[in-house]
mmCIF file with all atom_site columns, C-alpha atoms in Angstrom:
data_model
loop_
_atom_site.group_PDB
_atom_site.id
_atom_site.type_symbol
_atom_site.label_atom_id
_atom_site.label_alt_id
_atom_site.label_comp_id
_atom_site.label_asym_id
_atom_site.label_entity_id
_atom_site.label_seq_id
_atom_site.pdbx_PDB_ins_code
_atom_site.Cartn_x
_atom_site.Cartn_y
_atom_site.Cartn_z
_atom_site.occupancy
_atom_site.B_iso_or_equiv
_atom_site.pdbx_formal_charge
_atom_site.auth_seq_id
_atom_site.auth_comp_id
_atom_site.auth_asym_id
_atom_site.auth_atom_id
_atom_site.pdbx_PDB_model_num
ATOM 1  C CA . UNK X 1 1  ? -12.276 48.486 -6.769  1.00 0.00 ? 1374 UNK X CA 1
ATOM 2  C CA . UNK X 1 2  ? -10.191 49.089 -3.285  1.00 0.00 ? 1375 UNK X CA 1
ATOM 3  C CA . UNK X 1 3  ? -9.036  47.451 0.025   1.00 0.00 ? 1376 UNK X CA 1
ATOM 4  C CA . UNK X 1 4  ? -9.319  48.659 2.809   1.00 0.00 ? 1377 UNK X CA 1
ATOM 5  C CA . UNK X 1 5  ? -8.276  47.739 7.119   1.00 0.00 ? 1378 UNK X CA 1
ATOM 6  C CA . UNK X 1 6  ? -11.518 47.170 7.716   1.00 0.00 ? 1379 UNK X CA 1
ATOM 7  C CA . UNK X 1 7  ? -15.190 45.639 8.078   1.00 0.00 ? 1380 UNK X CA 1
ATOM 8  C CA . UNK X 1 8  ? -16.371 48.628 9.078   1.00 0.00 ? 1381 UNK X CA 1
ATOM 9  C CA . UNK X 1 9  ? -14.431 50.660 6.977   1.00 0.00 ? 1382 UNK X CA 1
ATOM 10 C CA . UNK X 1 10 ? -15.152 48.396 4.314   1.00 0.00 ? 1383 UNK X CA 1
ATOM 11 C CA . UNK X 1 11 ? -18.895 48.843 4.666   1.00 0.00 ? 1384 UNK X CA 1
ATOM 12 C CA . UNK X 1 12 ? -18.474 53.341 4.837   1.00 0.00 ? 1385 UNK X CA 1
ATOM 13 C CA . UNK X 1 13 ? -16.988 53.091 2.133   1.00 0.00 ? 1386 UNK X CA 1
ATOM 14 C CA . UNK X 1 14 ? -19.271 50.636 0.069   1.00 0.00 ? 1387 UNK X CA 1
ATOM 15 C CA . UNK X 1 15 ? -22.576 52.354 2.380   1.00 0.00 ? 1388 UNK X CA 1
ATOM 16 C CA . UNK X 1 16 ? -22.015 56.161 1.585   1.00 0.00 ? 1389 UNK X CA 1
ATOM 17 C CA . UNK X 1 17 ? -20.485 55.395 -2.376  1.00 0.00 ? 1390 UNK X CA 1
ATOM 18 C CA . UNK X 1 18 ? -24.590 53.941 -2.708  1.00 0.00 ? 1391 UNK X CA 1
ATOM 19 C CA . UNK X 1 19 ? -25.627 56.804 -1.052  1.00 0.00 ? 1392 UNK X CA 1
ATOM 20 C CA . UNK X 1 20 ? -24.039 58.992 -3.166  1.00 0.00 ? 1393 UNK X CA 1
ATOM 21 C CA . UNK X 1 21 ? -25.078 57.349 -6.089  1.00 0.00 ? 1394 UNK X CA 1
ATOM 22 C CA . UNK X 1 22 ? -21.122 57.263 -7.494  1.00 0.00 ? 1395 UNK X CA 1
ATOM 23 C CA . UNK X 1 23 ? -21.873 53.680 -7.423  1.00 0.00 ? 1396 UNK X CA 1
ATOM 24 C CA . UNK X 1 24 ? -25.140 51.068 -7.998  1.00 0.00 ? 1397 UNK X CA 1
ATOM 25 C CA . UNK X 1 25 ? -23.945 48.141 -5.281  1.00 0.00 ? 1398 UNK X CA 1
ATOM 26 C CA . UNK X 1 26 ? -20.267 47.615 -3.975  1.00 0.00 ? 1399 UNK X CA 1
ATOM 27 C CA . UNK X 1 27 ? -19.811 43.989 -2.659  1.00 0.00 ? 1400 UNK X CA 1
ATOM 28 C CA . UNK X 1 28 ? -16.896 43.645 -0.027  1.00 0.00 ? 1401 UNK X CA 1
ATOM 29 C CA . UNK X 1 29 ? -14.695 39.989 0.289   1.00 0.00 ? 1402 UNK X CA 1
ATOM 30 C CA . UNK X 1 30 ? -13.335 39.516 3.247   1.00 0.00 ? 1403 UNK X CA 1
ATOM 31 C CA . UNK X 1 31 ? -10.182 39.266 4.815   1.00 0.00 ? 1404 UNK X CA 1
ATOM 32 C CA . UNK X 1 32 ? -7.739  38.938 1.548   1.00 0.00 ? 1405 UNK X CA 1
ATOM 33 C CA . UNK X 1 33 ? -3.517  38.768 2.954   1.00 0.00 ? 1406 UNK X CA 1
ATOM 34 C CA . UNK X 1 34 ? -1.864  41.985 1.321   1.00 0.00 ? 1407 UNK X CA 1
ATOM 35 C CA . UNK X 1 35 ? 1.413   41.773 0.389   1.00 0.00 ? 1408 UNK X CA 1
ATOM 36 C CA . UNK X 1 36 ? 3.755   45.149 -0.558  1.00 0.00 ? 1409 UNK X CA 1
ATOM 37 C CA . UNK X 1 37 ? 6.101   47.283 -0.723  1.00 0.00 ? 1410 UNK X CA 1
ATOM 38 C CA . UNK X 1 38 ? 5.256   50.650 1.798   1.00 0.00 ? 1411 UNK X CA 1
ATOM 39 C CA . UNK X 1 39 ? 7.733   52.958 2.881   1.00 0.00 ? 1412 UNK X CA 1
ATOM 40 C CA . UNK X 1 40 ? 10.866  50.702 1.534   1.00 0.00 ? 1413 UNK X CA 1
ATOM 41 C CA . UNK X 1 41 ? 10.076  47.678 3.803   1.00 0.00 ? 1414 UNK X CA 1
ATOM 42 C CA . UNK X 1 42 ? 7.725   44.823 2.754   1.00 0.00 ? 1415 UNK X CA 1
ATOM 43 C CA . UNK X 1 43 ? 4.206   44.600 4.594   1.00 0.00 ? 1416 UNK X CA 1
ATOM 44 C CA . UNK X 1 44 ? 1.773   41.815 4.928   1.00 0.00 ? 1417 UNK X CA 1
ATOM 45 C CA . UNK X 1 45 ? -1.800  42.818 5.687   1.00 0.00 ? 1418 UNK X CA 1
ATOM 46 C CA . UNK X 1 46 ? -5.692  41.662 6.449   1.00 0.00 ? 1419 UNK X CA 1
ATOM 47 C CA . UNK X 1 47 ? -7.368  44.318 4.134   1.00 0.00 ? 1420 UNK X CA 1
ATOM 48 C CA . UNK X 1 48 ? -10.822 44.123 2.970   1.00 0.00 ? 1421 UNK X CA 1
ATOM 49 C CA . UNK X 1 49 ? -11.560 44.224 -0.710  1.00 0.00 ? 1422 UNK X CA 1
ATOM 50 C CA . UNK X 1 50 ? -14.907 46.323 -2.177  1.00 0.00 ? 1423 UNK X CA 1
ATOM 51 C CA . UNK X 1 51 ? -15.474 46.475 -5.911  1.00 0.00 ? 1424 UNK X CA 1
ATOM 52 C CA . UNK X 1 52 ? -17.808 48.947 -6.378  1.00 0.00 ? 1425 UNK X CA 1
ATOM 53 C CA . UNK X 1 53 ? -20.417 48.771 -9.519  1.00 0.00 ? 1426 UNK X CA 1
ATOM 54 C CA . UNK X 1 54 ? -20.594 52.455 -11.787 1.00 0.00 ? 1427 UNK X CA 1
ATOM 55 C CA . UNK X 1 55 ? -20.609 53.361 -15.110 1.00 0.00 ? 1428 UNK X CA 1
ATOM 56 C CA . UNK X 1 56 ? -17.691 54.871 -17.029 1.00 0.00 ? 1429 UNK X CA 1
ATOM 57 C CA . UNK X 1 57 ? -19.631 58.132 -16.654 1.00 0.00 ? 1430 UNK X CA 1
ATOM 58 C CA . UNK X 1 58 ? -19.329 58.029 -12.850 1.00 0.00 ? 1431 UNK X CA 1
ATOM 59 C CA . UNK X 1 59 ? -16.066 56.789 -12.076 1.00 0.00 ? 1432 UNK X CA 1
ATOM 60 C CA . UNK X 1 60 ? -14.622 60.016 -11.993 1.00 0.00 ? 1433 UNK X CA 1
ATOM 61 C CA . UNK X 1 61 ? -16.936 60.943 -9.417  1.00 0.00 ? 1434 UNK X CA 1
ATOM 62 C CA . UNK X 1 62 ? -16.422 57.478 -7.329  1.00 0.00 ? 1435 UNK X CA 1
ATOM 63 C CA . UNK X 1 63 ? -12.593 58.738 -7.414  1.00 0.00 ? 1436 UNK X CA 1
ATOM 64 C CA . UNK X 1 64 ? -13.271 61.153 -5.812  1.00 0.00 ? 1437 UNK X CA 1
ATOM 65 C CA . UNK X 1 65 ? -15.051 60.204 -3.422  1.00 0.00 ? 1438 UNK X CA 1
ATOM 66 C CA . UNK X 1 66 ? -13.032 57.028 -3.022  1.00 0.00 ? 1439 UNK X CA 1
ATOM 67 C CA . UNK X 1 67 ? -9.784  59.667 -2.162  1.00 0.00 ? 1440 UNK X CA 1
ATOM 68 C CA . UNK X 1 68 ? -12.023 61.593 0.042   1.00 0.00 ? 1441 UNK X CA 1
ATOM 69 C CA . UNK X 1 69 ? -13.155 58.734 2.305   1.00 0.00 ? 1442 UNK X CA 1
ATOM 70 C CA . UNK X 1 70 ? -10.451 56.619 2.421   1.00 0.00 ? 1443 UNK X CA 1
ATOM 71 C CA . UNK X 1 71 ? -7.968  57.006 5.697   1.00 0.00 ? 1444 UNK X CA 1
ATOM 72 C CA . UNK X 1 72 ? -5.570  55.657 3.521   1.00 0.00 ? 1445 UNK X CA 1
ATOM 73 C CA . UNK X 1 73 ? -2.727  57.749 2.117   1.00 0.00 ? 1446 UNK X CA 1
ATOM 74 C CA . UNK X 1 74 ? -2.832  56.018 -1.224  1.00 0.00 ? 1447 UNK X CA 1
ATOM 75 C CA . UNK X 1 75 ? -5.042  54.824 -1.514  1.00 0.00 ? 1448 UNK X CA 1
ATOM 76 C CA . UNK X 1 76 ? -5.937  51.548 -3.997  1.00 0.00 ? 1449 UNK X CA 1
ATOM 77 C CA . UNK X 1 77 ? -8.241  52.590 -6.846  1.00 0.00 ? 1450 UNK X CA 1
ATOM 78 C CA . UNK X 1 78 ? -8.430  50.527 -9.826  1.00 0.00 ? 1451 UNK X CA 1
ATOM 79 C CA . UNK X 1 79 ? -10.780 50.746 -12.482 1.00 0.00 ? 1452 UNK X CA 1
ATOM 80 C CA . UNK X 1 80 ? -11.183 47.173 -14.674 1.00 0.00 ? 1453 UNK X CA 1
ATOM 81 C CA . UNK X 1 81 ? -13.648 47.997 -17.740 1.00 0.00 ? 1454 UNK X CA 1
ATOM 82 C CA . UNK X 1 82 ? -17.028 45.743 -18.450 1.00 0.00 ? 1455 UNK X CA 1
ATOM 83 C CA . UNK X 1 83 ? -17.199 43.747 -21.716 1.00 0.00 ? 1456 UNK X CA 1
ATOM 84 C CA . UNK X 1 84 ? -20.530 42.792 -21.725 1.00 0.00 ? 1457 UNK X CA 1
ATOM 85 C CA . UNK X 1 85 ? -22.995 41.855 -18.792 1.00 0.00 ? 1458 UNK X CA 1
ATOM 86 C CA . UNK X 1 86 ? -26.713 41.714 -18.942 1.00 0.00 ? 1459 UNK X CA 1
ATOM 87 C CA . UNK X 1 87 ? -28.882 44.694 -20.714 1.00 0.00 ? 1460 UNK X CA 1
ATOM 88 C CA . UNK X 1 88 ? -31.076 44.155 -17.788 1.00 0.00 ? 1461 UNK X CA 1
ATOM 89 C CA . UNK X 1 89 ? -28.262 44.716 -15.472 1.00 0.00 ? 1462 UNK X CA 1
ATOM 90 C CA . UNK X 1 90 ? -26.319 46.945 -17.009 1.00 0.00 ? 1463 UNK X CA 1
ATOM 91 C CA . UNK X 1 91 ? -29.401 50.082 -17.065 1.00 0.00 ? 1464 UNK X CA 1
ATOM 92 C CA . UNK X 1 92 ? -29.736 48.966 -13.561 1.00 0.00 ? 1465 UNK X CA 1
ATOM 93 C CA . UNK X 1 93 ? -26.412 50.225 -12.875 1.00 0.00 ? 1466 UNK X CA 1
ATOM 94 C CA . UNK X 1 94 ? -26.912 53.448 -14.950 1.00 0.00 ? 1467 UNK X CA 1
ATOM 95 C CA . UNK X 1 95 ? -30.156 54.248 -13.301 1.00 0.00 ? 1468 UNK X CA 1
ATOM 96 C CA . UNK X 1 96 ? -28.855 54.237 -9.855  1.00 0.00 ? 1469 UNK X CA 1
ATOM 97 C CA . UNK X 1 97 ? -26.202 55.909 -10.618 1.00 0.00 ? 1470 UNK X CA 1
ATOM 98 C CA . UNK X 1 98 ? -27.595 58.805 -12.536 1.00 0.00 ? 1471 UNK X CA 1
#
């Protein structure tokens, strides 16, 4: 998952990851409000969350893509493990990212 500051940037990150086959799918959530400390100040900003569906084997490639394509100095890049899922869906993710 990552966040960015506009819907257009979120879609570009999502589309680029799917085109590069480092994600099978990416879902964009409409703006969330983020409150965070940056350079010693508390900031509040609207951001768009992008959730990428990939395999553990493709995580490194997805992270490299996000680091290269993202315009934040320190982009949020977080992976959460999938402990269970539909066999057909997980097979589709694996096929689309191979």
